[in-house]
Amino acid sequence: MATRAVLWDIDDTIFDYASAARRGMHVHLEAEGLPGAYASMEQALTTWDELTAYHWARFAEGETDWQGQRRDRVRAFLGAELSDPEAEAWFERHLAHYEAAWSLFPDTVPVLDLLADGYRHAVLSNSSLHHQERKLEVLGVRDRFEAVVCAAELGISKPDAGAFHAACEALGLAPEEVAYVGDQPDIDARGAGEAGLLGIWLDRNQVGGRPELIRITGLEELPPLLRRDTRFGAPDTFG
């Protein structure tokens, strides 16, 4: 069955989340003051990254809601028993600095342009619809995607097959007609493959390994891959 659509992850796939998150928190802590528990800015940034990963995993498992994981991150990072409004206010001040650092990866728009005529496009993200819709609007690419499907509204997250299937349903396509591109080998590529999609791991950091997965190291590799692999059923339309 021919592949008719590309389903995209956002963070660290088309959007440089890691760089924006680090720059934004650095500026935020310069404005707020470095909490006394941290000996250096680097230690604080590393701890924030670790707490983000931990509490995002809790959210993905349904242990907390979208706002809850934000509040829990702030309380754990500051080591303080903040009220909900206090924790949310601290996070909102951080968000202003984080959003000021938003940017797409340089290869995002050129590749979306190359693939525009041959494939339909949509997004599946383990985030919230409001957050990701706004991000895509600010970055100027929301109109590139027919649908944006997010875990916070679905109630299920990648790599659950139901999340991938919900995104396929939003396109009105069977899983076998959809390729998924994401930066996480298990959550994205393996999860998509097990759900019946064609999973593609975008390994920007060139971690390597995982020979069982289809792997690219930059989006510029995607059009040639789609063009030459007959399993994708794609026409040879990319120059």
PDB file of C-alpha atoms in Angstrom:
ATOM      1  CA  MET A   1       0.000   0.000   0.000  1.00  0.00           C
ATOM      2  CA  ALA A   2       1.404   3.383  -1.031  1.00  0.00           C
ATOM      3  CA  THR A   3       2.407   5.919   1.585  1.00  0.00           C
ATOM      4  CA  ARG A   4       0.229   8.974   1.128  1.00  0.00           C
ATOM      5  CA  ALA A   5       1.038  11.117   4.165  1.00  0.00           C
ATOM      6  CA  VAL A   6       3.863  12.051   6.497  1.00  0.00           C
ATOM      7  CA  LEU A   7       3.025  12.382  10.180  1.00  0.00           C
ATOM      8  CA  TRP A   8       5.459  14.539  12.118  1.00  0.00           C
ATOM      9  CA  ASP A   9       6.682  14.888  15.668  1.00  0.00           C
ATOM     10  CA  ILE A  10       7.421  18.531  16.592  1.00  0.00           C
ATOM     11  CA  ASP A  11       9.909  18.933  19.427  1.00  0.00           C
ATOM     12  CA  ASP A  12      13.507  18.162  18.413  1.00  0.00           C
ATOM     13  CA  THR A  13      12.207  17.011  15.020  1.00  0.00           C
ATOM     14  CA  ILE A  14      11.101  20.146  13.174  1.00  0.00           C
ATOM     15  CA  PHE A  15      11.463  22.544  16.134  1.00  0.00           C
ATOM     16  CA  ASP A  16      14.768  22.954  18.013  1.00  0.00           C
ATOM     17  CA  TYR A  17      13.280  22.339  21.445  1.00  0.00           C
ATOM     18  CA  ALA A  18      16.502  21.442  23.264  1.00  0.00           C
ATOM     19  CA  SER A  19      18.259  24.670  22.331  1.00  0.00           C
ATOM     20  CA  ALA A  20      15.228  26.846  23.055  1.00  0.00           C
ATOM     21  CA  ALA A  21      14.598  25.158  26.397  1.00  0.00           C
ATOM     22  CA  ARG A  22      18.185  25.640  27.541  1.00  0.00           C
ATOM     23  CA  ARG A  23      18.479  29.233  26.335  1.00  0.00           C
ATOM     24  CA  GLY A  24      15.107  30.154  27.790  1.00  0.00           C
ATOM     25  CA  MET A  25      15.803  28.663  31.226  1.00  0.00           C
ATOM     26  CA  HIS A  26      19.246  30.281  31.323  1.00  0.00           C
ATOM     27  CA  VAL A  27      17.734  33.726  30.771  1.00  0.00           C
ATOM     28  CA  HIS A  28      14.908  32.969  33.223  1.00  0.00           C
ATOM     29  CA  LEU A  29      17.322  32.015  36.007  1.00  0.00           C
ATOM     30  CA  GLU A  30      19.416  35.096  35.353  1.00  0.00           C
ATOM     31  CA  ALA A  31      16.256  37.151  35.902  1.00  0.00           C
ATOM     32  CA  GLU A  32      14.910  35.161  38.873  1.00  0.00           C
ATOM     33  CA  GLY A  33      18.225  34.433  40.556  1.00  0.00           C
ATOM     34  CA  LEU A  34      19.927  31.062  40.794  1.00  0.00           C
ATOM     35  CA  PRO A  35      18.289  28.965  43.545  1.00  0.00           C
ATOM     36  CA  GLY A  36      20.626  28.369  46.478  1.00  0.00           C
ATOM     37  CA  ALA A  37      20.563  24.600  46.013  1.00  0.00           C
ATOM     38  CA  TYR A  38      22.623  24.901  42.812  1.00  0.00           C
ATOM     39  CA  ALA A  39      26.346  25.579  42.734  1.00  0.00           C
ATOM     40  CA  SER A  40      26.319  26.664  39.101  1.00  0.00           C
ATOM     41  CA  MET A  41      24.047  27.567  36.231  1.00  0.00           C
ATOM     42  CA  GLU A  42      25.059  24.354  34.455  1.00  0.00           C
ATOM     43  CA  GLN A  43      23.997  22.236  37.428  1.00  0.00           C
ATOM     44  CA  ALA A  44      20.642  24.010  37.534  1.00  0.00           C
ATOM     45  CA  LEU A  45      20.054  23.580  33.799  1.00  0.00           C
ATOM     46  CA  THR A  46      20.950  19.890  33.944  1.00  0.00           C
ATOM     47  CA  THR A  47      18.589  19.348  36.881  1.00  0.00           C
ATOM     48  CA  TRP A  48      15.771  21.146  35.066  1.00  0.00           C
ATOM     49  CA  ASP A  49      16.301  18.906  32.027  1.00  0.00           C
ATOM     50  CA  GLU A  50      16.200  15.789  34.217  1.00  0.00           C
ATOM     51  CA  LEU A  51      13.043  16.934  36.007  1.00  0.00           C
ATOM     52  CA  THR A  52      11.403  17.760  32.701  1.00  0.00           C
ATOM     53  CA  ALA A  53      12.058  14.244  31.388  1.00  0.00           C
ATOM     54  CA  TYR A  54      10.821  12.657  34.625  1.00  0.00           C
ATOM     55  CA  HIS A  55       7.591  14.634  34.897  1.00  0.00           C
ATOM     56  CA  TRP A  56       6.843  14.354  31.175  1.00  0.00           C
ATOM     57  CA  ALA A  57       7.044  10.579  31.594  1.00  0.00           C
ATOM     58  CA  ARG A  58       4.574  10.813  34.501  1.00  0.00           C
ATOM     59  CA  PHE A  59       2.239  12.832  32.292  1.00  0.00           C
ATOM     60  CA  ALA A  60       2.572  10.293  29.468  1.00  0.00           C
ATOM     61  CA  GLU A  61       1.658   7.497  31.881  1.00  0.00           C
ATOM     62  CA  GLY A  62      -1.439   9.369  33.055  1.00  0.00           C
ATOM     63  CA  GLU A  63      -0.093   9.977  36.567  1.00  0.00           C
ATOM     64  CA  THR A  64      -0.698  13.730  36.329  1.00  0.00           C
ATOM     65  CA  ASP A  65      -2.319  16.215  33.987  1.00  0.00           C
ATOM     66  CA  TRP A  66      -0.761  18.886  31.761  1.00  0.00           C
ATOM     67  CA  GLN A  67      -0.761  21.663  34.348  1.00  0.00           C
ATOM     68  CA  GLY A  68       0.173  19.238  37.113  1.00  0.00           C
ATOM     69  CA  GLN A  69       3.429  18.187  35.481  1.00  0.00           C
ATOM     70  CA  ARG A  70       4.378  21.858  35.108  1.00  0.00           C
ATOM     71  CA  ARG A  71       3.680  22.645  38.762  1.00  0.00           C
ATOM     72  CA  ASP A  72       5.493  19.519  39.924  1.00  0.00           C
ATOM     73  CA  ARG A  73       8.583  20.440  37.904  1.00  0.00           C
ATOM     74  CA  VAL A  74       8.742  23.877  39.483  1.00  0.00           C
ATOM     75  CA  ARG A  75       8.295  22.608  43.043  1.00  0.00           C
ATOM     76  CA  ALA A  76      10.924  19.908  42.615  1.00  0.00           C
ATOM     77  CA  PHE A  77      13.371  22.291  40.965  1.00  0.00           C
ATOM     78  CA  LEU A  78      12.997  24.992  43.616  1.00  0.00           C
ATOM     79  CA  GLY A  79      12.618  22.541  46.509  1.00  0.00           C
ATOM     80  CA  ALA A  80       9.697  24.626  47.752  1.00  0.00           C
ATOM     81  CA  GLU A  81       6.090  23.929  48.751  1.00  0.00           C
ATOM     82  CA  LEU A  82       4.533  26.469  46.424  1.00  0.00           C
ATOM     83  CA  SER A  83       0.801  26.898  46.000  1.00  0.00           C
ATOM     84  CA  ASP A  84      -0.648  26.063  42.595  1.00  0.00           C
ATOM     85  CA  PRO A  85      -0.883  29.754  41.578  1.00  0.00           C
ATOM     86  CA  GLU A  86       2.703  30.407  42.746  1.00  0.00           C
ATOM     87  CA  ALA A  87       4.110  27.452  40.818  1.00  0.00           C
ATOM     88  CA  GLU A  88       2.107  28.360  37.718  1.00  0.00           C
ATOM     89  CA  ALA A  89       3.264  31.989  37.877  1.00  0.00           C
ATOM     90  CA  TRP A  90       6.936  30.920  38.051  1.00  0.00           C
ATOM     91  CA  PHE A  91       6.423  28.610  35.088  1.00  0.00           C
ATOM     92  CA  GLU A  92       4.660  31.316  33.080  1.00  0.00           C
ATOM     93  CA  ARG A  93       7.591  33.687  33.621  1.00  0.00           C
ATOM     94  CA  HIS A  94       9.896  30.935  32.389  1.00  0.00           C
ATOM     95  CA  LEU A  95       7.676  30.369  29.342  1.00  0.00           C
ATOM     96  CA  ALA A  96       8.129  33.956  28.174  1.00  0.00           C
ATOM     97  CA  HIS A  97      11.900  33.454  27.951  1.00  0.00           C
ATOM     98  CA  TYR A  98      11.561  29.983  26.424  1.00  0.00           C
ATOM     99  CA  GLU A  99       9.195  31.197  23.709  1.00  0.00           C
ATOM    100  CA  ALA A 100      11.529  34.067  22.841  1.00  0.00           C
ATOM    101  CA  ALA A 101      14.119  31.409  21.915  1.00  0.00           C
ATOM    102  CA  TRP A 102      11.851  29.365  19.613  1.00  0.00           C
ATOM    103  CA  SER A 103      13.188  28.445  16.166  1.00  0.00           C
ATOM    104  CA  LEU A 104      12.746  25.787  13.522  1.00  0.00           C
ATOM    105  CA  PHE A 105      15.676  23.636  12.465  1.00  0.00           C
ATOM    106  CA  PRO A 106      17.196  25.034   9.239  1.00  0.00           C
ATOM    107  CA  ASP A 107      16.174  21.950   7.252  1.00  0.00           C
ATOM    108  CA  THR A 108      12.480  22.049   8.248  1.00  0.00           C
ATOM    109  CA  VAL A 109      10.951  24.461   5.732  1.00  0.00           C
ATOM    110  CA  PRO A 110      13.071  23.352   2.737  1.00  0.00           C
ATOM    111  CA  VAL A 111      12.031  19.739   3.243  1.00  0.00           C
ATOM    112  CA  LEU A 112       8.377  20.597   3.837  1.00  0.00           C
ATOM    113  CA  ASP A 113       8.549  22.506   0.546  1.00  0.00           C
ATOM    114  CA  LEU A 114      10.058  19.524  -1.274  1.00  0.00           C
ATOM    115  CA  LEU A 115       7.414  17.166   0.085  1.00  0.00           C
ATOM    116  CA  ALA A 116       4.432  19.506  -0.252  1.00  0.00           C
ATOM    117  CA  ASP A 117       3.145  18.190  -3.578  1.00  0.00           C
ATOM    118  CA  GLY A 118       3.767  14.486  -3.057  1.00  0.00           C
ATOM    119  CA  TYR A 119       2.348  13.938   0.441  1.00  0.00           C
ATOM    120  CA  ARG A 120      -0.242  15.114   2.899  1.00  0.00           C
ATOM    121  CA  HIS A 121       1.101  16.237   6.286  1.00  0.00           C
ATOM    122  CA  ALA A 122      -0.077  16.187   9.911  1.00  0.00           C
ATOM    123  CA  VAL A 123       1.372  16.284  13.425  1.00  0.00           C
ATOM    124  CA  LEU A 124       1.246  13.868  16.354  1.00  0.00           C
ATOM    125  CA  SER A 125       2.773  15.224  19.577  1.00  0.00           C
ATOM    126  CA  ASN A 126       2.970  14.076  23.197  1.00  0.00           C
ATOM    127  CA  SER A 127       2.063  17.617  24.256  1.00  0.00           C
ATOM    128  CA  SER A 128      -1.082  19.726  24.419  1.00  0.00           C
ATOM    129  CA  LEU A 129      -3.047  20.995  21.433  1.00  0.00           C
ATOM    130  CA  HIS A 130      -3.130  24.616  22.611  1.00  0.00           C
ATOM    131  CA  HIS A 131       0.633  24.657  23.202  1.00  0.00           C
ATOM    132  CA  GLN A 132       1.595  23.015  19.916  1.00  0.00           C
ATOM    133  CA  GLU A 133      -0.937  24.858  17.757  1.00  0.00           C
ATOM    134  CA  ARG A 134       0.406  28.144  19.096  1.00  0.00           C
ATOM    135  CA  LYS A 135       4.001  27.032  18.552  1.00  0.00           C
ATOM    136  CA  LEU A 136       3.335  26.131  14.929  1.00  0.00           C
ATOM    137  CA  GLU A 137       1.516  29.427  14.368  1.00  0.00           C
ATOM    138  CA  VAL A 138       4.349  31.483  15.868  1.00  0.00           C
ATOM    139  CA  LEU A 139       6.919  29.561  13.814  1.00  0.00           C
ATOM    140  CA  GLY A 140       4.915  30.167  10.650  1.00  0.00           C
ATOM    141  CA  VAL A 141       4.227  26.564   9.621  1.00  0.00           C
ATOM    142  CA  ARG A 142       0.761  25.746  10.999  1.00  0.00           C
ATOM    143  CA  ASP A 143      -0.771  25.883   7.519  1.00  0.00           C
ATOM    144  CA  ARG A 144       1.577  23.098   6.379  1.00  0.00           C
ATOM    145  CA  PHE A 145      -0.350  20.496   8.402  1.00  0.00           C
ATOM    146  CA  GLU A 146      -3.888  19.265   7.879  1.00  0.00           C
ATOM    147  CA  ALA A 147      -4.275  18.135  11.472  1.00  0.00           C
ATOM    148  CA  VAL A 148      -2.508  18.480  14.828  1.00  0.00           C
ATOM    149  CA  VAL A 149      -3.188  15.639  17.260  1.00  0.00           C
ATOM    150  CA  CYS A 150      -1.875  15.814  20.837  1.00  0.00           C
ATOM    151  CA  ALA A 151      -1.676  13.488  23.821  1.00  0.00           C
ATOM    152  CA  ALA A 152      -3.174  15.892  26.355  1.00  0.00           C
ATOM    153  CA  GLU A 153      -6.501  15.861  24.513  1.00  0.00           C
ATOM    154  CA  LEU A 154      -6.362  12.225  23.403  1.00  0.00           C
ATOM    155  CA  GLY A 155      -5.684  10.869  26.870  1.00  0.00           C
ATOM    156  CA  ILE A 156      -3.063   8.519  25.410  1.00  0.00           C
ATOM    157  CA  SER A 157       0.540   9.144  24.381  1.00  0.00           C
ATOM    158  CA  LYS A 158       3.104   7.751  21.981  1.00  0.00           C
ATOM    159  CA  PRO A 159       4.217   4.966  21.795  1.00  0.00           C
ATOM    160  CA  ASP A 160       0.679   3.698  22.467  1.00  0.00           C
ATOM    161  CA  ALA A 161      -0.670   2.473  19.127  1.00  0.00           C
ATOM    162  CA  GLY A 162      -3.924   4.297  19.803  1.00  0.00           C
ATOM    163  CA  ALA A 163      -2.180   7.660  19.559  1.00  0.00           C
ATOM    164  CA  PHE A 164      -0.781   6.867  16.111  1.00  0.00           C
ATOM    165  CA  HIS A 165      -4.104   5.447  14.961  1.00  0.00           C
ATOM    166  CA  ALA A 166      -5.949   8.590  16.121  1.00  0.00           C
ATOM    167  CA  ALA A 167      -3.654  10.715  13.962  1.00  0.00           C
ATOM    168  CA  CYS A 168      -4.216   8.420  10.975  1.00  0.00           C
ATOM    169  CA  GLU A 169      -7.962   8.664  11.530  1.00  0.00           C
ATOM    170  CA  ALA A 170      -7.679  12.464  11.523  1.00  0.00           C
ATOM    171  CA  LEU A 171      -6.237  12.115   8.004  1.00  0.00           C
ATOM    172  CA  GLY A 172      -8.757   9.490   6.975  1.00  0.00           C
ATOM    173  CA  LEU A 173      -5.933   7.080   6.090  1.00  0.00           C
ATOM    174  CA  ALA A 174      -4.936   3.575   7.119  1.00  0.00           C
ATOM    175  CA  PRO A 175      -1.737   3.270   9.184  1.00  0.00           C
ATOM    176  CA  GLU A 176      -0.048   1.503   6.258  1.00  0.00           C
ATOM    177  CA  GLU A 177      -0.515   4.676   4.206  1.00  0.00           C
ATOM    178  CA  VAL A 178       1.325   6.908   6.682  1.00  0.00           C
ATOM    179  CA  ALA A 179       5.012   7.439   7.531  1.00  0.00           C
ATOM    180  CA  TYR A 180       5.973   8.872  10.921  1.00  0.00           C
ATOM    181  CA  VAL A 181       9.110  10.976  11.513  1.00  0.00           C
ATOM    182  CA  GLY A 182      10.373  11.637  15.050  1.00  0.00           C
ATOM    183  CA  ASP A 183      13.545  12.056  17.073  1.00  0.00           C
ATOM    184  CA  GLN A 184      12.946   9.277  19.616  1.00  0.00           C
ATOM    185  CA  PRO A 185      13.872   5.754  18.476  1.00  0.00           C
ATOM    186  CA  ASP A 186      11.391   3.970  20.737  1.00  0.00           C
ATOM    187  CA  ILE A 187       8.589   6.457  21.346  1.00  0.00           C
ATOM    188  CA  ASP A 188       8.520   7.563  17.718  1.00  0.00           C
ATOM    189  CA  ALA A 189      10.043   5.140  15.212  1.00  0.00           C
ATOM    190  CA  ARG A 190       9.485   1.834  17.004  1.00  0.00           C
ATOM    191  CA  GLY A 191       6.077   2.906  18.303  1.00  0.00           C
ATOM    192  CA  ALA A 192       4.955   3.952  14.845  1.00  0.00           C
ATOM    193  CA  GLY A 193       6.180   0.713  13.312  1.00  0.00           C
ATOM    194  CA  GLU A 194       4.395  -1.408  15.877  1.00  0.00           C
ATOM    195  CA  ALA A 195       1.213   0.570  15.188  1.00  0.00           C
ATOM    196  CA  GLY A 196       1.445  -0.309  11.483  1.00  0.00           C
ATOM    197  CA  LEU A 197       2.929   2.967  10.215  1.00  0.00           C
ATOM    198  CA  LEU A 198       6.315   3.359   8.609  1.00  0.00           C
ATOM    199  CA  GLY A 199       8.458   4.619  11.473  1.00  0.00           C
ATOM    200  CA  ILE A 200      11.489   6.807  10.665  1.00  0.00           C
ATOM    201  CA  TRP A 201      13.982   7.779  13.351  1.00  0.00           C
ATOM    202  CA  LEU A 202      15.462  11.267  12.918  1.00  0.00           C
ATOM    203  CA  ASP A 203      18.805  10.835  14.704  1.00  0.00           C
ATOM    204  CA  ARG A 204      20.068  14.423  14.561  1.00  0.00           C
ATOM    205  CA  ASN A 205      22.700  13.739  17.244  1.00  0.00           C
ATOM    206  CA  GLN A 206      23.975  10.696  15.333  1.00  0.00           C
ATOM    207  CA  VAL A 207      23.652   8.380  18.301  1.00  0.00           C
ATOM    208  CA  GLY A 208      23.582   5.426  15.909  1.00  0.00           C
ATOM    209  CA  GLY A 209      22.785   1.825  16.592  1.00  0.00           C
ATOM    210  CA  ARG A 210      19.282   0.402  16.335  1.00  0.00           C
ATOM    211  CA  PRO A 211      19.798  -1.270  12.948  1.00  0.00           C
ATOM    212  CA  GLU A 212      16.224  -2.531  13.040  1.00  0.00           C
ATOM    213  CA  LEU A 213      14.952   1.034  12.567  1.00  0.00           C
ATOM    214  CA  ILE A 214      14.865   3.212   9.467  1.00  0.00           C
ATOM    215  CA  ARG A 215      17.222   6.038  10.427  1.00  0.00           C
ATOM    216  CA  ILE A 216      18.084   9.434   8.985  1.00  0.00           C
ATOM    217  CA  THR A 217      20.390  12.056  10.507  1.00  0.00           C
ATOM    218  CA  GLY A 218      18.817  15.131   8.913  1.00  0.00           C
ATOM    219  CA  LEU A 219      15.563  15.948   7.176  1.00  0.00           C
ATOM    220  CA  GLU A 220      17.375  16.495   3.891  1.00  0.00           C
ATOM    221  CA  GLU A 221      17.702  12.686   3.770  1.00  0.00           C
ATOM    222  CA  LEU A 222      13.947  12.206   3.861  1.00  0.00           C
ATOM    223  CA  PRO A 223      12.927  13.092   0.273  1.00  0.00           C
ATOM    224  CA  PRO A 224      15.581  10.806  -1.303  1.00  0.00           C
ATOM    225  CA  LEU A 225      14.594   8.033   1.087  1.00  0.00           C
ATOM    226  CA  LEU A 226      10.940   8.382   0.152  1.00  0.00           C
ATOM    227  CA  ARG A 227      11.852   8.550  -3.529  1.00  0.00           C
ATOM    228  CA  ARG A 228      14.043   5.473  -3.780  1.00  0.00           C
ATOM    229  CA  ASP A 229      12.367   3.005  -1.421  1.00  0.00           C
ATOM    230  CA  THR A 230       9.623   1.223  -3.315  1.00  0.00           C
ATOM    231  CA  ARG A 231       8.022   0.154  -0.038  1.00  0.00           C
ATOM    232  CA  PHE A 232       6.930   3.774   0.364  1.00  0.00           C
ATOM    233  CA  GLY A 233       5.083   3.825  -2.912  1.00  0.00           C
ATOM    234  CA  ALA A 234       6.237   7.395  -3.598  1.00  0.00           C
ATOM    235  CA  PRO A 235       6.570   8.881  -7.074  1.00  0.00           C
ATOM    236  CA  ASP A 236       9.985  10.061  -8.197  1.00  0.00           C
ATOM    237  CA  THR A 237       9.060  13.757  -8.000  1.00  0.00           C
ATOM    238  CA  PHE A 238      11.788  15.239  -5.822  1.00  0.00           C
ATOM    239  CA  GLY A 239      14.761  16.857  -7.517  1.00  0.00           C
TER     240      GLY A 239
END
